[in-house]
Tab-separated table of C-alpha atoms in Angstrom:
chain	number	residue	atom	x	y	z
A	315	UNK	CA	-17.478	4.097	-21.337
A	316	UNK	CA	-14.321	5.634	-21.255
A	317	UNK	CA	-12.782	2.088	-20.869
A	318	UNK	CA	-14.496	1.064	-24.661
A	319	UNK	CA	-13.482	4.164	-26.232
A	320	UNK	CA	-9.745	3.817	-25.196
A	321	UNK	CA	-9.865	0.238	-26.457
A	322	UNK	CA	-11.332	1.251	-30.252
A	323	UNK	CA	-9.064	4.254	-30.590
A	324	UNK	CA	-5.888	3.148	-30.003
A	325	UNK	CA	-7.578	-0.879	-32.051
A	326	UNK	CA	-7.648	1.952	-34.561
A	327	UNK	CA	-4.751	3.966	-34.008
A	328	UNK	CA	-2.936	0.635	-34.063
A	329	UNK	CA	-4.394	-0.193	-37.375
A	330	UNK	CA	-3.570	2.956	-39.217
A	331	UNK	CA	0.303	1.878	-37.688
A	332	UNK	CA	0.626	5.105	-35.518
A	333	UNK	CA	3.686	4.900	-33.313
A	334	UNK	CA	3.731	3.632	-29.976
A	335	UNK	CA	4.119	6.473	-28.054
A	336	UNK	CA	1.144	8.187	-29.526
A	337	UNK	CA	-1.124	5.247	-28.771
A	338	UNK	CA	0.005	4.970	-25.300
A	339	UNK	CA	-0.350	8.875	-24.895
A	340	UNK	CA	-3.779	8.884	-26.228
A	341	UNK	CA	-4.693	5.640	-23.975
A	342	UNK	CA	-2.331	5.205	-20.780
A	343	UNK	CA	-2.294	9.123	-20.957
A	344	UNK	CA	-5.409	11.398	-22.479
A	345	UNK	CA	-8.212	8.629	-21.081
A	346	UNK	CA	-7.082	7.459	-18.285
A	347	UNK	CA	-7.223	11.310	-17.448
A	348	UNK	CA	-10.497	11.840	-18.224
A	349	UNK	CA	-11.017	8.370	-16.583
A	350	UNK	CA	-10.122	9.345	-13.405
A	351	UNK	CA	-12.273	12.733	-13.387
A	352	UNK	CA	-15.519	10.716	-13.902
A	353	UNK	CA	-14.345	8.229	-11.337
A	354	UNK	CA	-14.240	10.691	-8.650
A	355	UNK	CA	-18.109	12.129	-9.746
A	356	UNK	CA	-20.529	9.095	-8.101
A	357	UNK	CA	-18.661	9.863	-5.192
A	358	UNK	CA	-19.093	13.615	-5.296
A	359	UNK	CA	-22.500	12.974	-6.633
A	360	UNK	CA	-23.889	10.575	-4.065
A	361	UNK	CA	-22.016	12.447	-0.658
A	362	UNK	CA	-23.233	15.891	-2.157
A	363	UNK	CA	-26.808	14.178	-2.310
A	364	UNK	CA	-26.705	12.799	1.163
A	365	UNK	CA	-25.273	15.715	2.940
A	366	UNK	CA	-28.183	17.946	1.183
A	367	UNK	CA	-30.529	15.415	2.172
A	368	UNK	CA	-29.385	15.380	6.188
A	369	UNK	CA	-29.097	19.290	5.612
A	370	UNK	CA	-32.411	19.866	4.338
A	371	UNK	CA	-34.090	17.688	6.806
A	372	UNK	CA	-32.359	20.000	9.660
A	373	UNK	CA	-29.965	17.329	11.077
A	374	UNK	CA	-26.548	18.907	9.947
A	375	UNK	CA	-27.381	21.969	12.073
A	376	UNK	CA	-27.640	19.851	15.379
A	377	UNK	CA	-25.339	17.358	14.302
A	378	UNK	CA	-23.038	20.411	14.168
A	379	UNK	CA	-23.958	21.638	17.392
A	380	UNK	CA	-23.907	18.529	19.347
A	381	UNK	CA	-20.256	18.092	17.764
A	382	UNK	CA	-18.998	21.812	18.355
A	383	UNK	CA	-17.586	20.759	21.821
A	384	UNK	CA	-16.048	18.231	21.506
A	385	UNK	CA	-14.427	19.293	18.035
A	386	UNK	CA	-13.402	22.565	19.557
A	387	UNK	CA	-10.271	20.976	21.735
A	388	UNK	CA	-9.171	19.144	18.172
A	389	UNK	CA	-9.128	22.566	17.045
A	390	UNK	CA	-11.916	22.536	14.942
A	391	UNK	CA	-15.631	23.608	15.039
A	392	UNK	CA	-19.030	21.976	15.119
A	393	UNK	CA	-19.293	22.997	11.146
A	394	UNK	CA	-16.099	21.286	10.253
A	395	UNK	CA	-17.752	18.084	10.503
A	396	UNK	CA	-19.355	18.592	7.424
A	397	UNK	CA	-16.375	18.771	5.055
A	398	UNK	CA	-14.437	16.200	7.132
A	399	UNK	CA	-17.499	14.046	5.898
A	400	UNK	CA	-16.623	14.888	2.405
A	401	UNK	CA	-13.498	14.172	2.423
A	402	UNK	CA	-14.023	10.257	2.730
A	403	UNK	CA	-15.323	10.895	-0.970
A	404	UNK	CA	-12.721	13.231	-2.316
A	405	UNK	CA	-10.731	15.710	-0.662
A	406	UNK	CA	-11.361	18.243	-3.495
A	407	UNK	CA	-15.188	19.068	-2.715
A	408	UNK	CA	-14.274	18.985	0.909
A	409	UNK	CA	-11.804	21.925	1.112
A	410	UNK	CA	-13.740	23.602	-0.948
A	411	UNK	CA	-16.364	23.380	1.534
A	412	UNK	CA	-14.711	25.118	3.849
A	413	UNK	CA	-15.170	27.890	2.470
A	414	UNK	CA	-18.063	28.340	4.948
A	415	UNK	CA	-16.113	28.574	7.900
A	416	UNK	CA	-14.439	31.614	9.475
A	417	UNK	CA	-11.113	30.843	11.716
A	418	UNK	CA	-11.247	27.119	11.743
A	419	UNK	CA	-11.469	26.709	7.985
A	420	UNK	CA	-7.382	27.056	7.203
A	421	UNK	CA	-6.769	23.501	9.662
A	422	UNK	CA	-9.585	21.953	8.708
A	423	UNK	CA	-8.796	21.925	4.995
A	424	UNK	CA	-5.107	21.135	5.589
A	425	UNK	CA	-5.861	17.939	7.404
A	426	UNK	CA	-8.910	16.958	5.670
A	427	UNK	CA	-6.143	15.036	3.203
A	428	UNK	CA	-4.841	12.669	5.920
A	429	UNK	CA	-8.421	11.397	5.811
A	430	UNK	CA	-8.120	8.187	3.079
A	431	UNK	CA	-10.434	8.719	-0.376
A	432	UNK	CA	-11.764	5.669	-2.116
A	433	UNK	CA	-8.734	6.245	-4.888
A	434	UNK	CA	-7.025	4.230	-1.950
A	435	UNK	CA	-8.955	1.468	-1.511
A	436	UNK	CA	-8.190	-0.577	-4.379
A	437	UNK	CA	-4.155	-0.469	-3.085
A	438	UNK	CA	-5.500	-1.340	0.196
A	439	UNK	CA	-7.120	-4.341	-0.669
A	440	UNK	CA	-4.083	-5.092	-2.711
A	441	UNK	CA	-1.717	-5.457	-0.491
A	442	UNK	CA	-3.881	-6.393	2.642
A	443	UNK	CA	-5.087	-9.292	1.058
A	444	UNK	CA	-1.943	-10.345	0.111
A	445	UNK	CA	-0.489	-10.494	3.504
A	446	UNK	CA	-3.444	-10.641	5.944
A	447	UNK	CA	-6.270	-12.494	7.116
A	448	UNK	CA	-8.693	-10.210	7.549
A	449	UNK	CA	-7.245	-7.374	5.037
A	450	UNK	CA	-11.271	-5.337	6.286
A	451	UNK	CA	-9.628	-5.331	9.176
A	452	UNK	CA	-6.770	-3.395	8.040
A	453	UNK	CA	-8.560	-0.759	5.804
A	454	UNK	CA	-10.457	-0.136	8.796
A	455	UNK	CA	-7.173	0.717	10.563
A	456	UNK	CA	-5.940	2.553	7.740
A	457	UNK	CA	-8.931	4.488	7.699
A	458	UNK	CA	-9.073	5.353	11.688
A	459	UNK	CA	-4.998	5.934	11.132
A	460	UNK	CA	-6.209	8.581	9.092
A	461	UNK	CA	-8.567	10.166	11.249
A	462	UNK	CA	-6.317	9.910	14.194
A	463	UNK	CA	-4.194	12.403	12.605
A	464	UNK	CA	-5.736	14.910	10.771
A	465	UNK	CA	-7.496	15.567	14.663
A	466	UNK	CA	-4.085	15.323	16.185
A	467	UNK	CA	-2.907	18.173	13.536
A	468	UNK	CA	-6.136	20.035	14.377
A	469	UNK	CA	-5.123	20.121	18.008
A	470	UNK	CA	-1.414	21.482	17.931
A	471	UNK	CA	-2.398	23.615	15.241
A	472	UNK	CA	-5.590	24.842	17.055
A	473	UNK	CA	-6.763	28.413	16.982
A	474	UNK	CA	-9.484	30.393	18.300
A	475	UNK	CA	-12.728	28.679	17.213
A	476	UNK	CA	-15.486	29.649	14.909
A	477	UNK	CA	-18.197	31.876	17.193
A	478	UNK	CA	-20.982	29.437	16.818
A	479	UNK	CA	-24.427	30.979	16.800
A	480	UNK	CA	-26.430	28.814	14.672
A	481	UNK	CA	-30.375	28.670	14.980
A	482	UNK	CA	-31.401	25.169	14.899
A	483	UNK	CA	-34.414	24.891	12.826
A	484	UNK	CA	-37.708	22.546	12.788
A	485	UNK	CA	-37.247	19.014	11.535
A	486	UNK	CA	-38.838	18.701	8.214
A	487	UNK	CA	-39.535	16.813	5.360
A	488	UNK	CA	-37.211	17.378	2.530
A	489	UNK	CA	-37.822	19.063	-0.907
A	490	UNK	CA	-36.195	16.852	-3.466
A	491	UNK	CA	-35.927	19.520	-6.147
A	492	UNK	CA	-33.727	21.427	-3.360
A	493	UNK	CA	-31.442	18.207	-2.379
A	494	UNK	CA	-31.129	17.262	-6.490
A	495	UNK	CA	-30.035	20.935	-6.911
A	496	UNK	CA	-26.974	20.982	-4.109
A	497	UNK	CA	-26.234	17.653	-5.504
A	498	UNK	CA	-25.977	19.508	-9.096
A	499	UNK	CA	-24.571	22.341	-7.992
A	500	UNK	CA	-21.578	20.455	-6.358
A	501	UNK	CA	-21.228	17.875	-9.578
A	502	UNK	CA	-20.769	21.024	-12.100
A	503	UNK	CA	-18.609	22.903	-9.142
A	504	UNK	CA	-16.400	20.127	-8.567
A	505	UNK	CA	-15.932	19.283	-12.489
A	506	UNK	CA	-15.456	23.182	-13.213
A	507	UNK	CA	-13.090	23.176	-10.783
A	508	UNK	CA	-11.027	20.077	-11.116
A	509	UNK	CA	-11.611	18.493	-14.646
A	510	UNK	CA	-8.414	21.054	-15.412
A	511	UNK	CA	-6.086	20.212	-12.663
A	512	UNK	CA	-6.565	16.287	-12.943
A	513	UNK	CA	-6.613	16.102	-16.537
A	514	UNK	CA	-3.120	18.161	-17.032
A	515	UNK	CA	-1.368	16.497	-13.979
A	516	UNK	CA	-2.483	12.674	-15.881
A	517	UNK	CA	-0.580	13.862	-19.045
A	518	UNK	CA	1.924	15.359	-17.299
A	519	UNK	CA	3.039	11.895	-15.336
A	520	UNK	CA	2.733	9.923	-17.771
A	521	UNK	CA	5.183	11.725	-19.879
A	522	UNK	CA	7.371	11.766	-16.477
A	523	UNK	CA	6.754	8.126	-16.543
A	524	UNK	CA	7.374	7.245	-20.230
A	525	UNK	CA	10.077	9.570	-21.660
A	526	UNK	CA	13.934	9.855	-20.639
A	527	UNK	CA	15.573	13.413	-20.139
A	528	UNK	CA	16.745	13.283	-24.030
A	529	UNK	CA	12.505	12.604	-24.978
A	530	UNK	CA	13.120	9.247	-25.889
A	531	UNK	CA	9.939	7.005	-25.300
A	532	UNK	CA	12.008	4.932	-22.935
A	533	UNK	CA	9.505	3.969	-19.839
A	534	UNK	CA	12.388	1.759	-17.935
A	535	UNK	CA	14.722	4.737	-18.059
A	536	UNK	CA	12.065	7.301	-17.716
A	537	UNK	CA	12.316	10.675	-15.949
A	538	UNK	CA	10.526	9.285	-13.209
A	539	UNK	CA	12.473	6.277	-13.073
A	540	UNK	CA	15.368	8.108	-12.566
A	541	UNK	CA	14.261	10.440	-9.991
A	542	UNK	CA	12.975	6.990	-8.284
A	543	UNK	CA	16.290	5.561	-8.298
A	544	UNK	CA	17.793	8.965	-7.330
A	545	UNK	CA	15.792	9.190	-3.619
A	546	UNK	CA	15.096	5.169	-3.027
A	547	UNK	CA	18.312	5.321	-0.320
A	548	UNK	CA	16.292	7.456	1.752
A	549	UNK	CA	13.367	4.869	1.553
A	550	UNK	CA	15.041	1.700	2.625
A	551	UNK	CA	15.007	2.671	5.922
A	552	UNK	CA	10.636	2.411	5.773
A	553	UNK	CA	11.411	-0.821	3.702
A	554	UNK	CA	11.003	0.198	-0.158
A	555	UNK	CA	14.025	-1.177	-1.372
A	556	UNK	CA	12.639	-1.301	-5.468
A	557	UNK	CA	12.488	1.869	-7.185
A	558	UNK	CA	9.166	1.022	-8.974
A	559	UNK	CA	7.552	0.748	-5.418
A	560	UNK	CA	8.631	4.103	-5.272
A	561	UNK	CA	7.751	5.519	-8.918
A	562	UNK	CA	4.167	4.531	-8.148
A	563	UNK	CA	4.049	6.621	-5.023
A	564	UNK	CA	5.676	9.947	-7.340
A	565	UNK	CA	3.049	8.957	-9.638
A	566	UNK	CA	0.479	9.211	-7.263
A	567	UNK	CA	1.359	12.654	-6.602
A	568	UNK	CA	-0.672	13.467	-9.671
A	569	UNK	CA	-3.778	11.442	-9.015
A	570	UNK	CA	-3.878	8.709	-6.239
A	571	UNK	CA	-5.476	6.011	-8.677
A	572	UNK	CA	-1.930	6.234	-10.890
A	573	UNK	CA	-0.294	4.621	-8.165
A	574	UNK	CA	-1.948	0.926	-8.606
A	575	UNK	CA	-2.047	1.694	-12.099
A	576	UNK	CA	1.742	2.443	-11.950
A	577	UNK	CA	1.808	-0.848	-9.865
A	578	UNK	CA	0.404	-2.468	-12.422
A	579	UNK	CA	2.615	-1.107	-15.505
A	580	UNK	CA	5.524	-1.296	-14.019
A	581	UNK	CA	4.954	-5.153	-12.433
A	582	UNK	CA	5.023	-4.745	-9.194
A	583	UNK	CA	3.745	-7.625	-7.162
A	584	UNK	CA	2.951	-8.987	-3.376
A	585	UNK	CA	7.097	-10.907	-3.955
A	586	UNK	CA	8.171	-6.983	-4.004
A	587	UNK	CA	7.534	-6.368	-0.201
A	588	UNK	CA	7.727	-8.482	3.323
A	589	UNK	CA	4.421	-8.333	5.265
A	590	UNK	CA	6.254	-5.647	7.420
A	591	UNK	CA	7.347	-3.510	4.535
A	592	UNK	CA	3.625	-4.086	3.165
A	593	UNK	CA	2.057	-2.092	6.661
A	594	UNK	CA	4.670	0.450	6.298
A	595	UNK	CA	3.698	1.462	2.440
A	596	UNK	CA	0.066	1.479	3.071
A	597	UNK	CA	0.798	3.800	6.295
A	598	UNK	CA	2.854	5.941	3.977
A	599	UNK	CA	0.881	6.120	1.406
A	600	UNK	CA	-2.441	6.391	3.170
A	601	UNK	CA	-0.803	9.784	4.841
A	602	UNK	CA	1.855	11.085	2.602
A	603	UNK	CA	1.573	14.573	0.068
A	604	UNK	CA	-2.253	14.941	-1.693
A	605	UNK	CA	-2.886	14.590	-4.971
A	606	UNK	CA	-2.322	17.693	-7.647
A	607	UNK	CA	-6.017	18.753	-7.366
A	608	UNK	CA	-5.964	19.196	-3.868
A	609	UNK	CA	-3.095	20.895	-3.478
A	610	UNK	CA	-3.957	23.312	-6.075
A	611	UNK	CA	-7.653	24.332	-4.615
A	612	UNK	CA	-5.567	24.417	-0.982
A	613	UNK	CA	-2.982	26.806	-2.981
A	614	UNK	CA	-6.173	28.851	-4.302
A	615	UNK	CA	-7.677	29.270	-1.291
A	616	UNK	CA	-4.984	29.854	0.984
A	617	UNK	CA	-1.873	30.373	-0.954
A	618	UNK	CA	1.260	28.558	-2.281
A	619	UNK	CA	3.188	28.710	1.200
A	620	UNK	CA	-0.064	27.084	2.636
A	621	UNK	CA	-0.130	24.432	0.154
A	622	UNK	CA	3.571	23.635	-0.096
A	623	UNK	CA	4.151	23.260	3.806
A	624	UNK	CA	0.699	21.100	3.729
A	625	UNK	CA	2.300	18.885	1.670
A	626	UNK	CA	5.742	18.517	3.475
A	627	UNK	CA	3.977	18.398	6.922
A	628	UNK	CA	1.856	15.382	5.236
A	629	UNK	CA	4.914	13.828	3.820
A	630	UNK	CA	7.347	13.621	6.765
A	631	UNK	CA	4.497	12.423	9.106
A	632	UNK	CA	3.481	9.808	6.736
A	633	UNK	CA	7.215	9.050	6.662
A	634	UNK	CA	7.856	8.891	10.478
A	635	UNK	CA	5.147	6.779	11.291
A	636	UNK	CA	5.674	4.244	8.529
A	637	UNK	CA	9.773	4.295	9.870
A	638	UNK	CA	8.134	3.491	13.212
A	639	UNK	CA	5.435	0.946	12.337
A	640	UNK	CA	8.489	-1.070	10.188
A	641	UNK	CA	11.404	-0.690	12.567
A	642	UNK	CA	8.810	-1.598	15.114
A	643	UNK	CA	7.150	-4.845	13.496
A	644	UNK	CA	10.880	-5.897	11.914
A	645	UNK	CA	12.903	-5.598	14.812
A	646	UNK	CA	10.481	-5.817	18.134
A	647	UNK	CA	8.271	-8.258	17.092
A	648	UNK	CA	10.617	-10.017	13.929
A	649	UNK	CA	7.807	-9.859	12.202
A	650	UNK	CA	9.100	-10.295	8.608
């Protein structure tokens, strides 16, 4: 929907000879902002509708206690599991939902964000495909990657754990009216919440992306172009050597789909990276800083120190593991 009302406002636009920076604002800008709200909402929608359904039925409660063991030495608690499970649809909902622990809640929403959200897949599947085989094969990887170290953050970070007293009750049949209203309830929270955040961080790289430091519509000499340009020396060494490669992963920052859509505005093909350089930007960018919403429910719930070393931790760790994985396969294996 969004998609055919872009295309007839700026046909229209066009035809009443607006100027191109307005069109692209309104287009590349406005919708694709509102765009990328209403993509995250089936995801919301349906994991919010599943969850209530396991919940209502009674699983989550044992699931949750046959899990608070073993969670406990990752530093987490049997009720963690339940946002972790969120966050494979958005991280946004899920540290929210943490809300409903005590002292776990603080490490469970700062590594819930290493866990991959389906914004990723589609740069995945890019790049994988490109380069790979069996590019499944590597998402799955990606995907484990991420899990991997979200519980290795949990467990040098680990505190005293939730006191767990939890009455398990019957297995029952679920009411549909209840599991439709959680599923409601968590649509209209997580559109409240984040419409705002996503919407205002869009607008706010694409003008990054499209004007210079004088406001010129100059998208080649952009703001973020030049800040690309700026830090790409300290990327070489994890094998982005092209400063668009790089402007897609600043534009990212804002929303994770804006970095294949960067990708694709700025022309960045497979003939922009060597298969090794290829593992060591999906590493990076399947672990690096969260998006803008995120970090901004993170900052509300815990506080702008919280947030801000949350997104540094991410960022070097992301960075020291794609160094590894591309010194590794480039000089060990020559695998170029």
């Amino acid at each position: 929907f969004c998609d055919i009302l872009k295309e007839k406002t700026t046909t229209f636009l066009r035809t009443a000879g607006t100027s191109r920076f307005l069109i692209s604002l309104i287009g590349d800008g406005i919708f694709e902002g509102i765009g990328s709200v209403l993509a995250f909402l089936p995801c919301v929608v349906m994991l919010s509708f599943f969850l209530s359904l396991l919940e209502d039925t009674g699983y989550m409660a044992r699931i949750a206690v046959m899990l608070d063991r073993p969670m406990r030495v990752f530093g987490f608690s049997g009720k963690s599991i339940v946002p972790i499970i969120m966050g494979l649809g958005c991280s946004t909902p899920a540290v929210l939902a943490c809300r409903t622990l005590k002292n776990t809640k603080k490490q469970t929403a700062i590594s819930i964000p290493f866990i991959s959200c389906p914004a990723r897949i589609p740069i995945y599947f890019m790049l994988a495909s490109a380069f790979f085989d069996n590019p499944f094969l590597i998402i799955v990887l990606l995907y484990l990657l991420g899990f991997v170290v979200a519980f290795a953050q949990g467990f040098f970070l680990k505190k005293e754990g939730d006191d767990f007293l939890l009455e398990l009750p019957p297995y029952r049949l679920p009411k549909i009216s209840n599991v439709f209203k959680d599923m409601l309830d968590s649509a209209y929270d997580f559109f409240t919440r984040a419409f705002s955040v996503i919407f205002i961080s869009s607008i706010i790289v694409f003008l990054l992306s499209n004007l210079d430091f004088k406001l010129n519509y100059s998208p080649d000499n952009s703001i973020l172009a030049s800040f690309s340009r700026i830090l790409l020396p300290l990327f070489k060494p994890i094998g982005i050597h092209h400063w668009q490669v790089l402007a897609s992963l600043l534009a990212g920052m804002g929303v994770k789909e804006a970095i294949l859509s960067s990708m694709s505005v700025l022309g960045i093909t497979s003939s922009f990276f060597t298969p090794a350089s290829a593992i060591s930007f999906l590493i990076f960018c399947s672990l690096y800083c969260p998006c803008i919403a995120t970090l901004a429910v993170i900052k509300k719930e815990y506080g702008i120190k919280t947030a801000a070393a949350s997104a540094l931790r991410q960022t070097v760790i992301a960075y020291v593991l794609a160094l590894i994985c591309f010194v590794v396969l480039k000089n060990a294996f020559n695998f170029l």
